[in-house]
Tab-separated table of C-alpha atoms and ligand atoms in Angstrom:
chain	number	residue	atom	x	y	z
A	1	UNK	CA	57.991	108.811	184.455
A	2	UNK	CA	59.982	111.517	183.074
A	3	UNK	CA	59.405	113.902	179.910
A	4	UNK	CA	61.492	116.860	178.608
A	5	UNK	CA	61.018	119.394	175.922
A	6	UNK	CA	64.440	121.529	175.550
A	7	UNK	CA	65.705	122.586	172.354
A	8	UNK	CA	69.732	122.774	172.188
A	9	UNK	CA	69.780	120.246	175.172
A	10	UNK	CA	70.821	116.723	175.331
A	11	UNK	CA	67.440	115.447	176.379
A	12	UNK	CA	68.279	111.705	176.276
A	13	UNK	CA	70.768	112.489	179.123
A	14	UNK	CA	68.435	114.616	181.134
A	15	UNK	CA	65.861	111.765	180.624
A	16	UNK	CA	68.482	109.208	182.042
A	17	UNK	CA	69.364	111.196	184.896
A	18	UNK	CA	65.587	111.930	185.749
A	19	UNK	CA	64.967	107.992	185.458
A	20	UNK	CA	67.845	107.464	187.547
A	21	UNK	CA	66.322	109.310	190.194
A	22	UNK	CA	63.010	107.511	189.758
A	23	UNK	CA	64.431	104.121	190.021
A	24	UNK	CA	62.709	103.169	193.055
A	25	UNK	CA	59.348	103.208	191.138
A	26	UNK	CA	60.334	100.584	188.870
A	27	UNK	CA	63.157	98.157	188.434
A	28	UNK	CA	62.179	95.739	185.783
A	29	UNK	CA	62.756	97.729	182.628
A	30	UNK	CA	63.571	101.080	181.463
A	31	UNK	CA	63.050	103.122	178.245
A	32	UNK	CA	63.553	106.326	176.567
A	33	UNK	CA	61.995	107.755	173.295
A	34	UNK	CA	63.451	110.763	171.569
A	35	UNK	CA	62.408	112.967	168.876
A	36	UNK	CA	64.366	115.562	166.570
A	37	UNK	CA	60.980	117.038	165.366
A	38	UNK	CA	60.597	114.488	162.403
A	39	UNK	CA	61.227	110.959	163.855
A	40	UNK	CA	60.832	109.221	167.033
A	41	UNK	CA	63.604	106.769	168.265
A	42	UNK	CA	63.070	104.507	171.004
A	43	UNK	CA	65.548	102.453	173.432
A	44	UNK	CA	64.135	99.992	176.037
A	45	UNK	CA	65.399	97.071	177.723
A	46	UNK	CA	64.950	94.952	180.616
A	47	UNK	CA	67.052	95.917	183.709
A	48	UNK	CA	67.881	99.109	185.778
A	49	UNK	CA	68.464	102.499	183.918
A	50	UNK	CA	72.258	102.163	184.257
A	51	UNK	CA	71.997	98.550	182.824
A	52	UNK	CA	69.971	99.839	180.115
A	53	UNK	CA	71.904	103.078	178.897
A	54	UNK	CA	75.611	103.824	178.500
A	55	UNK	CA	77.201	106.725	176.994
A	56	UNK	CA	77.112	104.925	173.505
A	57	UNK	CA	73.356	104.262	173.712
A	58	UNK	CA	72.559	107.604	174.867
A	59	UNK	CA	74.554	109.346	172.104
A	60	UNK	CA	72.278	107.611	169.377
A	61	UNK	CA	69.217	109.214	170.985
A	62	UNK	CA	69.172	112.776	169.573
A	63	UNK	CA	66.519	115.114	169.568
A	64	UNK	CA	64.919	117.924	171.457
A	65	UNK	CA	62.085	116.241	173.146
A	66	UNK	CA	61.900	112.892	175.063
A	67	UNK	CA	59.850	110.864	177.600
A	68	UNK	CA	61.122	108.141	179.663
A	69	UNK	CA	59.939	105.288	181.829
A	70	UNK	CA	60.959	102.735	184.374
A	71	UNK	CA	58.483	100.016	184.931
A	72	UNK	CA	57.144	97.696	187.512
A	73	UNK	CA	54.534	95.439	186.393
A	74	UNK	CA	51.039	95.749	187.813
A	75	UNK	CA	49.277	94.790	184.712
A	76	UNK	CA	50.889	92.325	181.876
A	77	UNK	CA	54.030	90.342	182.481
A	78	UNK	CA	57.549	91.412	183.166
A	79	UNK	CA	58.741	91.279	179.546
A	80	UNK	CA	60.691	93.307	176.988
A	81	UNK	CA	57.570	93.831	174.928
A	82	UNK	CA	55.478	95.470	177.682
A	83	UNK	CA	58.431	97.656	178.659
A	84	UNK	CA	57.616	101.211	178.131
A	85	UNK	CA	57.545	103.494	176.507
A	86	UNK	CA	54.837	101.828	174.351
A	87	UNK	CA	55.155	102.763	170.736
A	88	UNK	CA	52.591	102.633	167.895
A	89	UNK	CA	52.538	104.232	164.475
A	90	UNK	CA	49.241	105.533	163.177
A	91	UNK	CA	47.992	104.985	159.804
A	92	UNK	CA	48.891	108.307	158.776
A	93	UNK	CA	52.433	107.555	159.547
A	94	UNK	CA	52.485	109.709	163.130
A	95	UNK	CA	54.417	107.897	165.829
A	96	UNK	CA	52.936	107.846	169.492
A	97	UNK	CA	55.011	106.915	172.351
A	98	UNK	CA	53.420	106.595	175.751
A	99	UNK	CA	54.936	106.115	179.416
A	100	UNK	CA	52.108	105.192	182.053
A	101	UNK	CA	52.322	105.462	185.884
A	102	UNK	CA	49.229	103.933	187.479
A	103	UNK	CA	46.704	101.151	186.509
A	104	UNK	CA	43.564	101.562	184.408
A	105	UNK	CA	40.557	99.588	185.610
A	106	UNK	CA	37.515	98.378	183.730
A	107	UNK	CA	39.036	98.313	180.398
A	108	UNK	CA	37.167	95.180	178.987
A	109	UNK	CA	34.870	97.105	176.994
A	110	UNK	CA	37.690	98.963	175.271
A	111	UNK	CA	39.661	95.784	174.947
A	112	UNK	CA	36.869	94.015	173.079
A	113	UNK	CA	36.324	96.911	170.816
A	114	UNK	CA	39.901	97.267	169.907
A	115	UNK	CA	40.462	93.512	169.486
A	116	UNK	CA	37.433	93.169	167.248
A	117	UNK	CA	39.227	95.520	164.742
A	118	UNK	CA	42.470	93.248	165.260
A	119	UNK	CA	44.434	95.008	168.012
A	120	UNK	CA	46.641	92.786	170.045
A	121	UNK	CA	47.311	94.257	173.418
A	122	UNK	CA	48.930	92.773	176.616
A	123	UNK	CA	48.883	95.770	179.145
A	124	UNK	CA	46.470	98.542	179.686
A	125	UNK	CA	49.103	101.108	178.534
A	126	UNK	CA	49.549	99.334	175.010
A	127	UNK	CA	45.813	99.400	174.752
A	128	UNK	CA	45.733	103.019	175.348
A	129	UNK	CA	48.475	103.891	172.882
A	130	UNK	CA	46.763	101.614	170.348
A	131	UNK	CA	43.728	103.674	170.635
A	132	UNK	CA	45.397	106.911	170.272
A	133	UNK	CA	47.323	105.848	167.219
A	134	UNK	CA	44.118	104.659	165.891
A	135	UNK	CA	42.312	107.665	166.070
A	136	UNK	CA	45.258	109.665	165.028
A	137	UNK	CA	45.379	107.540	161.926
A	138	UNK	CA	41.809	108.237	161.229
A	139	UNK	CA	42.499	111.942	161.201
A	140	UNK	CA	40.510	112.713	164.207
A	141	UNK	CA	42.011	116.336	164.808
A	142	UNK	CA	44.741	117.219	166.950
A	143	UNK	CA	46.404	115.013	169.369
A	144	UNK	CA	45.343	116.908	172.372
A	145	UNK	CA	41.688	116.420	171.410
A	146	UNK	CA	42.228	112.721	170.699
A	147	UNK	CA	43.995	112.120	174.161
A	148	UNK	CA	41.315	114.081	176.019
A	149	UNK	CA	38.707	111.904	174.138
A	150	UNK	CA	40.528	108.603	174.850
A	151	UNK	CA	40.958	109.751	178.705
A	152	UNK	CA	37.107	110.352	178.875
A	153	UNK	CA	36.809	106.594	177.791
A	154	UNK	CA	39.059	104.949	180.571
A	155	UNK	CA	39.184	105.055	184.355
A	156	UNK	CA	41.597	104.373	186.957
A	157	UNK	CA	44.815	105.713	187.964
A	158	UNK	CA	46.938	107.238	185.347
A	159	UNK	CA	49.795	109.621	184.845
A	160	UNK	CA	50.738	109.733	181.276
A	161	UNK	CA	53.739	111.050	179.292
A	162	UNK	CA	53.051	110.982	175.647
A	163	UNK	CA	54.859	112.237	172.555
A	164	UNK	CA	54.463	112.319	169.137
A	165	UNK	CA	57.212	113.773	166.793
A	166	UNK	CA	56.876	117.522	167.887
A	167	UNK	CA	55.119	117.619	171.094
A	168	UNK	CA	55.181	116.263	174.488
A	169	UNK	CA	51.939	115.837	176.541
A	170	UNK	CA	51.576	115.181	180.355
A	171	UNK	CA	48.342	114.061	181.541
A	172	UNK	CA	46.959	113.293	185.115
A	173	UNK	CA	43.706	111.299	185.850
A	174	UNK	CA	40.838	113.058	187.187
A	175	UNK	CA	41.230	112.051	190.657
A	176	UNK	CA	44.984	112.530	190.722
A	177	UNK	CA	45.914	109.346	192.314
A	178	UNK	CA	49.638	109.460	191.192
A	179	UNK	CA	51.946	112.508	191.343
A	180	UNK	CA	53.110	114.337	188.210
A	181	UNK	CA	55.298	117.527	188.686
A	182	UNK	CA	56.081	120.197	186.209
A	183	UNK	CA	59.446	122.120	186.172
A	184	UNK	CA	61.429	124.499	184.021
A	185	UNK	CA	65.007	124.527	183.193
A	186	UNK	CA	67.217	127.620	183.347
A	187	UNK	CA	67.476	127.427	179.796
A	188	UNK	CA	63.800	127.610	179.234
A	189	UNK	CA	62.755	123.927	178.610
A	190	UNK	CA	60.201	122.004	180.538
A	191	UNK	CA	60.359	118.997	182.424
A	192	UNK	CA	57.679	116.437	183.643
A	193	UNK	CA	58.342	113.982	186.385
A	194	UNK	CA	56.664	111.737	188.739
A	195	UNK	CA	58.477	113.266	191.681
A	196	UNK	CA	60.418	116.292	192.388
A	197	UNK	CA	63.604	114.543	193.106
A	198	UNK	CA	63.725	113.926	189.231
A	199	UNK	CA	63.639	117.700	188.673
A	200	UNK	CA	66.057	118.417	191.434
A	201	UNK	CA	68.600	115.974	189.698
A	202	UNK	CA	68.466	117.563	186.207
A	203	UNK	CA	68.555	121.379	188.013
A	204	UNK	CA	64.820	122.060	186.972
A	205	UNK	CA	63.005	124.541	189.208
A	206	UNK	CA	59.550	123.083	190.470
A	207	UNK	CA	56.814	125.164	188.935
A	208	UNK	CA	53.632	123.102	190.114
A	209	UNK	CA	51.748	119.884	190.147
A	210	UNK	CA	49.934	118.982	187.114
A	211	UNK	CA	46.328	119.167	188.504
A	212	UNK	CA	44.068	116.065	188.508
A	213	UNK	CA	42.174	115.869	185.188
A	214	UNK	CA	44.787	118.325	183.389
A	215	UNK	CA	46.388	117.781	180.227
A	216	UNK	CA	49.612	119.884	179.429
A	217	UNK	CA	51.007	120.077	175.859
A	218	UNK	CA	54.758	121.463	175.381
A	219	UNK	CA	56.024	122.168	172.089
A	220	UNK	CA	57.659	125.069	169.984
A	221	UNK	CA	54.729	127.342	171.068
A	222	UNK	CA	55.431	126.993	174.653
A	223	UNK	CA	52.832	125.363	177.176
A	224	UNK	CA	49.408	124.896	176.786
A	225	UNK	CA	46.897	123.470	179.364
A	226	UNK	CA	43.399	122.368	179.511
A	227	UNK	CA	41.385	120.547	182.251
A	228	UNK	CA	39.298	117.597	180.711
A	229	UNK	CA	37.594	116.222	183.682
A	230	UNK	CA	36.933	117.016	187.345
A	231	UNK	CA	36.249	114.534	190.137
A	232	UNK	CA	36.980	114.586	193.921
A	233	UNK	CA	40.801	114.262	194.422
A	234	UNK	CA	41.866	111.032	195.685
A	235	UNK	CA	45.977	111.188	195.925
A	236	UNK	CA	47.342	107.854	197.066
A	237	UNK	CA	48.208	108.134	200.709
A	238	UNK	CA	50.697	105.047	200.270
A	239	UNK	CA	52.932	107.498	198.259
A	240	UNK	CA	53.697	108.937	201.697
A	241	UNK	CA	54.126	105.686	203.410
A	242	UNK	CA	56.383	103.853	201.012
A	243	UNK	CA	56.166	104.833	197.347
A	244	UNK	CA	57.764	108.235	196.990
A	245	UNK	CA	61.350	109.281	197.691
A	246	UNK	CA	61.571	110.986	201.041
A	247	UNK	CA	62.942	114.075	199.229
A	248	UNK	CA	59.635	114.255	197.086
A	249	UNK	CA	57.590	117.341	197.781
A	250	UNK	CA	53.875	117.645	197.400
A	251	UNK	CA	52.239	121.057	197.763
A	252	UNK	CA	51.550	120.414	201.376
A	253	UNK	CA	54.798	118.831	202.627
A	254	UNK	CA	57.749	116.839	201.902
A	255	UNK	CA	57.661	113.218	202.229
A	256	UNK	CA	60.332	113.136	204.746
A	257	UNK	CA	58.389	115.523	206.890
A	258	UNK	CA	55.358	113.316	206.785
A	259	UNK	CA	57.101	110.302	207.420
A	260	UNK	CA	58.815	111.747	210.798
A	261	UNK	CA	55.266	113.048	211.752
A	262	UNK	CA	53.991	109.532	211.422
A	263	UNK	CA	56.782	108.238	213.604
A	264	UNK	CA	56.053	110.843	216.283
A	265	UNK	CA	52.267	110.073	216.241
A	266	UNK	CA	52.825	106.345	216.366
A	267	UNK	CA	54.997	106.807	219.586
A	268	UNK	CA	52.199	108.959	221.207
A	269	UNK	CA	49.695	106.145	220.204
A	270	UNK	CA	51.574	103.065	220.855
A	271	UNK	CA	54.462	103.523	223.299
A	272	UNK	CA	56.708	100.919	223.902
A	273	UNK	CA	59.285	100.153	226.779
A	274	UNK	CA	62.435	99.608	225.071
A	275	UNK	CA	66.255	100.251	224.920
A	276	UNK	CA	66.520	101.334	221.274
A	277	UNK	CA	64.662	102.325	218.032
A	278	UNK	CA	65.978	100.948	214.991
A	279	UNK	CA	64.701	101.818	211.628
A	280	UNK	CA	64.343	99.252	208.663
A	281	UNK	CA	66.159	101.201	205.949
A	282	UNK	CA	65.436	102.927	203.873
A	283	UNK	CA	61.574	103.819	203.904
A	284	UNK	CA	61.647	103.165	207.859
A	285	UNK	CA	64.314	105.889	208.636
A	286	UNK	CA	62.310	109.013	209.050
A	287	UNK	CA	59.413	107.333	210.824
A	288	UNK	CA	62.129	105.954	213.334
A	289	UNK	CA	63.659	109.186	213.752
A	290	UNK	CA	60.218	110.650	214.569
A	291	UNK	CA	59.438	107.702	217.036
A	292	UNK	CA	62.763	108.179	218.725
A	293	UNK	CA	62.192	111.878	219.146
A	294	UNK	CA	58.795	111.641	220.478
A	295	UNK	CA	59.432	108.722	222.862
A	296	UNK	CA	62.953	109.665	223.955
A	297	UNK	CA	64.388	106.105	223.394
A	298	UNK	CA	67.485	106.461	221.740
A	299	UNK	CA	68.024	105.870	217.860
A	300	UNK	CA	70.395	103.401	216.509
A	301	UNK	CA	71.300	101.930	212.993
A	302	UNK	CA	70.831	98.022	213.874
A	303	UNK	CA	70.504	96.976	210.231
A	304	UNK	CA	72.861	97.555	207.397
A	305	UNK	CA	71.341	97.710	204.185
A	306	UNK	CA	72.992	96.404	200.757
A	307	UNK	CA	72.286	99.411	198.736
A	308	UNK	CA	72.577	97.735	195.350
A	309	UNK	CA	69.713	95.326	195.983
A	310	UNK	CA	66.540	96.544	194.754
A	311	UNK	CA	63.289	97.056	196.759
A	312	UNK	CA	62.120	93.737	197.771
A	313	UNK	CA	58.455	94.687	197.503
A	314	UNK	CA	58.580	95.836	194.210
A	315	UNK	CA	59.997	92.657	192.613
A	316	UNK	CA	57.814	90.551	190.130
A	317	UNK	CA	57.567	87.163	191.896
A	318	UNK	CA	57.234	85.641	195.480
A	319	UNK	CA	60.569	83.688	195.121
A	320	UNK	CA	62.371	86.866	193.920
A	321	UNK	CA	61.062	88.708	196.744
A	322	UNK	CA	62.268	86.116	199.393
A	323	UNK	CA	65.753	86.157	197.955
A	324	UNK	CA	65.785	89.833	197.748
A	325	UNK	CA	65.044	90.048	201.543
A	326	UNK	CA	67.955	87.710	202.612
A	327	UNK	CA	70.289	89.814	200.310
A	328	UNK	CA	69.000	93.144	201.405
A	329	UNK	CA	69.516	93.275	205.340
A	330	UNK	CA	72.242	92.376	207.724
A	331	UNK	CA	71.913	92.913	211.474
A	332	UNK	CA	74.704	94.767	213.610
A	333	UNK	CA	75.271	92.470	216.422
A	334	UNK	CA	77.300	94.870	218.680
A	335	UNK	CA	74.198	97.284	218.334
A	336	UNK	CA	71.570	94.737	218.951
A	337	UNK	CA	72.725	92.303	221.608
A	338	UNK	CA	71.054	92.233	224.867
A	339	UNK	CA	68.748	95.215	223.656
A	340	UNK	CA	64.947	95.454	223.687
A	341	UNK	CA	64.114	96.951	220.296
A	342	UNK	CA	61.409	98.919	218.722
A	343	UNK	CA	61.678	98.195	215.019
A	344	UNK	CA	59.985	100.722	212.815
A	345	UNK	CA	59.082	99.560	209.197
A	346	UNK	CA	57.152	101.689	206.750
A	347	UNK	CA	54.332	99.025	206.400
A	348	UNK	CA	53.555	95.554	206.282
A	349	UNK	CA	52.103	94.164	203.100
A	350	UNK	CA	52.817	90.485	202.675
A	351	UNK	CA	54.687	90.064	205.940
A	352	UNK	CA	57.617	88.237	204.400
A	353	UNK	CA	60.209	90.760	205.361
A	354	UNK	CA	58.865	91.281	208.894
A	355	UNK	CA	58.966	87.782	209.857
A	356	UNK	CA	62.305	87.176	208.701
A	357	UNK	CA	63.571	90.230	210.181
A	358	UNK	CA	62.271	89.502	213.592
A	359	UNK	CA	63.983	86.154	213.596
A	360	UNK	CA	67.281	87.632	212.354
A	361	UNK	CA	67.245	90.300	214.918
A	362	UNK	CA	66.659	87.599	217.735
A	363	UNK	CA	69.540	85.544	216.340
A	364	UNK	CA	71.660	88.754	216.400
A	365	UNK	CA	70.913	88.971	220.302
A	366	UNK	CA	68.058	91.369	220.658
A	367	UNK	CA	66.000	90.261	223.817
A	368	UNK	CA	62.811	91.843	222.579
A	369	UNK	CA	61.346	93.009	219.376
A	370	UNK	CA	58.317	95.460	219.322
A	371	UNK	CA	57.153	96.096	215.801
A	372	UNK	CA	55.730	99.787	215.440
A	373	UNK	CA	54.408	100.506	211.915
A	374	UNK	CA	53.745	103.868	210.944
A	375	UNK	CA	50.824	102.991	208.661
A	376	UNK	CA	47.447	101.230	209.091
A	377	UNK	CA	47.161	97.497	208.272
A	378	UNK	CA	46.973	96.814	204.675
A	379	UNK	CA	43.976	94.632	204.297
A	380	UNK	CA	42.804	95.650	200.781
A	381	UNK	CA	44.464	95.108	197.314
A	382	UNK	CA	45.213	98.170	195.338
A	383	UNK	CA	43.912	98.585	191.718
A	384	UNK	CA	45.545	101.662	191.150
A	385	UNK	CA	48.969	100.833	190.474
A	386	UNK	CA	50.737	99.252	193.434
A	387	UNK	CA	51.344	95.538	193.481
A	388	UNK	CA	49.258	94.088	196.468
A	389	UNK	CA	47.331	91.982	194.013
A	390	UNK	CA	44.900	89.563	195.993
A	391	UNK	CA	43.683	89.819	199.597
A	392	UNK	CA	44.665	86.422	200.274
A	393	UNK	CA	48.451	87.780	199.900
A	394	UNK	CA	47.969	90.542	202.472
A	395	UNK	CA	48.909	89.488	206.059
A	396	UNK	CA	46.611	91.644	207.743
A	397	UNK	CA	43.606	90.619	205.624
A	398	UNK	CA	41.156	88.899	207.998
A	399	UNK	CA	43.507	88.896	210.875
A	400	UNK	CA	43.609	90.794	214.120
A	401	UNK	CA	46.468	92.497	215.294
A	402	UNK	CA	47.278	89.766	217.851
A	403	UNK	CA	47.069	87.135	215.057
A	404	UNK	CA	49.499	89.109	212.980
A	405	UNK	CA	51.894	89.713	215.881
A	406	UNK	CA	51.903	86.021	216.781
A	407	UNK	CA	52.471	85.145	212.993
A	408	UNK	CA	55.536	87.620	212.852
A	409	UNK	CA	56.789	86.299	216.083
A	410	UNK	CA	57.098	89.588	217.649
A	411	UNK	CA	56.660	90.752	221.254
A	412	UNK	CA	54.396	93.345	220.462
A	413	UNK	CA	53.001	94.853	217.155
A	414	UNK	CA	51.201	98.122	216.674
A	415	UNK	CA	50.164	100.321	213.799
A	416	UNK	CA	49.576	103.827	212.964
A	417	UNK	CA	45.847	104.950	212.914
A	418	UNK	CA	44.376	106.077	209.682
A	419	UNK	CA	43.512	109.332	211.372
A	420	UNK	CA	47.006	110.058	212.271
A	421	UNK	CA	48.280	109.016	208.934
A	422	UNK	CA	46.122	111.367	207.216
A	423	UNK	CA	46.896	114.229	209.817
A	424	UNK	CA	50.686	113.503	209.159
A	425	UNK	CA	50.003	113.994	205.293
A	426	UNK	CA	48.737	117.553	205.742
A	427	UNK	CA	46.148	116.669	203.300
A	428	UNK	CA	42.333	116.916	203.800
A	429	UNK	CA	40.976	113.412	204.515
A	430	UNK	CA	38.635	113.447	201.675
A	431	UNK	CA	41.462	114.273	199.142
A	432	UNK	CA	43.227	110.915	199.697
A	433	UNK	CA	42.779	107.496	198.417
A	434	UNK	CA	43.466	105.040	201.211
A	435	UNK	CA	41.321	102.154	199.907
A	436	UNK	CA	44.217	99.506	200.899
A	437	UNK	CA	43.616	100.537	204.432
A	438	UNK	CA	39.639	100.962	204.572
A	439	UNK	CA	38.517	99.336	201.565
A	440	UNK	CA	36.685	102.360	200.059
A	441	UNK	CA	37.696	102.739	196.429
A	442	UNK	CA	37.499	106.032	195.187
A	443	UNK	CA	37.258	104.987	191.490
A	444	UNK	CA	34.860	102.046	191.000
A	445	UNK	CA	36.637	98.518	190.644
A	446	UNK	CA	34.735	96.324	188.568
A	447	UNK	CA	34.165	92.787	189.788
A	448	UNK	CA	36.179	91.583	186.708
A	449	UNK	CA	39.200	93.649	187.684
A	450	UNK	CA	42.140	91.291	187.269
A	451	UNK	CA	43.480	89.720	190.375
A	452	UNK	CA	46.693	88.129	189.143
A	453	UNK	CA	48.194	91.392	187.781
A	454	UNK	CA	51.113	89.695	186.407
A	455	UNK	CA	49.696	87.659	183.864
A	456	UNK	CA	48.572	88.818	180.368
A	457	UNK	CA	45.151	90.025	180.720
A	458	UNK	CA	42.792	87.363	179.762
A	459	UNK	CA	40.252	89.829	178.579
A	460	UNK	CA	42.699	91.304	176.288
A	461	UNK	CA	43.853	88.158	174.608
A	462	UNK	CA	40.094	87.085	174.168
A	463	UNK	CA	39.630	90.351	172.502
A	464	UNK	CA	42.581	89.730	170.186
A	465	UNK	CA	41.320	86.458	169.199
A	466	UNK	CA	37.779	87.410	169.070
B	1	LIG	S1	44.548	101.818	197.289
B	1	LIG	FE1	46.599	102.243	198.754
B	1	LIG	S2	48.232	101.949	197.353
B	1	LIG	FE2	46.345	101.974	196.116
B	1	LIG	S3	46.180	104.056	195.352
B	1	LIG	FE3	44.852	103.702	197.138
B	1	LIG	S4	45.950	104.457	198.902
B	1	LIG	FE4	47.493	104.120	197.294
């Protein structure tokens, strides 16, 4: 997610580069909404950022404020109509565009309420946009107040980039589950982005994180901030493990440094007798370097990644994921032949990648494969915006480490302890969400929370027809 307010600049192109830096956060669709102060124009399509936008398209998006989004679906199908920014026009003619990073929970009552008034929504993000447009159309005051009122009616994980014709808004949920950063351009414009890498790519200087429960509004009068709620912070620890780019910086650490520490701690907790440490690129790279440094076992690159294939875990269906794994990694036989390997991968979610990987490494001549995972076993689903839909899909759910190791056909398997992961993040334990590891959900998840996150939400359909 990316947003910019910068009069005199080519904001669509800034958005394009910002989204390009954030492509790893969503690969199904991309969209940009731009306003010139009077009208909002939106372009969104299925595909990667550089497939959706070219010079010709960007040249049509003129204005001085913009928001952009790359999507991977956790609620609602992967379709054009669900691509973001979502857009609604209020009864008073005001346009509202919205990009959402995260996942709302317990939206049933709101869906029923809007459905009873004829709204037809297929994602939590569309539902929220509809609510904002409805209130704006009813003349319920400034959009800041309308957004704050709406946020008090929802729960879950949400970072939002919202715009009307004149103003961009950045919102972070009261628990601060997902990251949202604020930067400033040399020329004086402001930028909001999910990760600092997107600020870096457009030459913006990082000012600070948007705080949990904070709304910022940026327009011709400058930047305004207000806190609309406070709650115990619960930043997603999986951002450090897998989601964020290694060059993302949180106030405490860079993700790269955290991953390196994870590898070092893993080597101390679970040493292995081996000849080489090899990473599974890219998210295992830093932890493998840390493991090698702490263990003294030489580091080598034994797998070549096709850099033009998307992240396997983030693809929307099982069959696509399996195809992606085979396309993605190729073993280097001259490095691996006759070697006892420590293989460092960031995490094991469904286990598809790991099982195929172990077989592939043996076929390439490795004599032993010791899996070392710099995060704990993922035993619980995420309801806050990461696609780990159901417990049945999770390899570690209900299985011992020995059983997982046998199922992956590895010679040994060890995970990093949760305490060590928390320590590597440099954040206090009670400021982190780690529910996928320990099952303690910081935001209540109603029993009716959708489990198949890639279908149209039944409650919303019901509401629409009810
Ligand atoms: S459940 Fe896991 S992936 Fe989801 S927000 Fe919490 S730590 Fe992150």
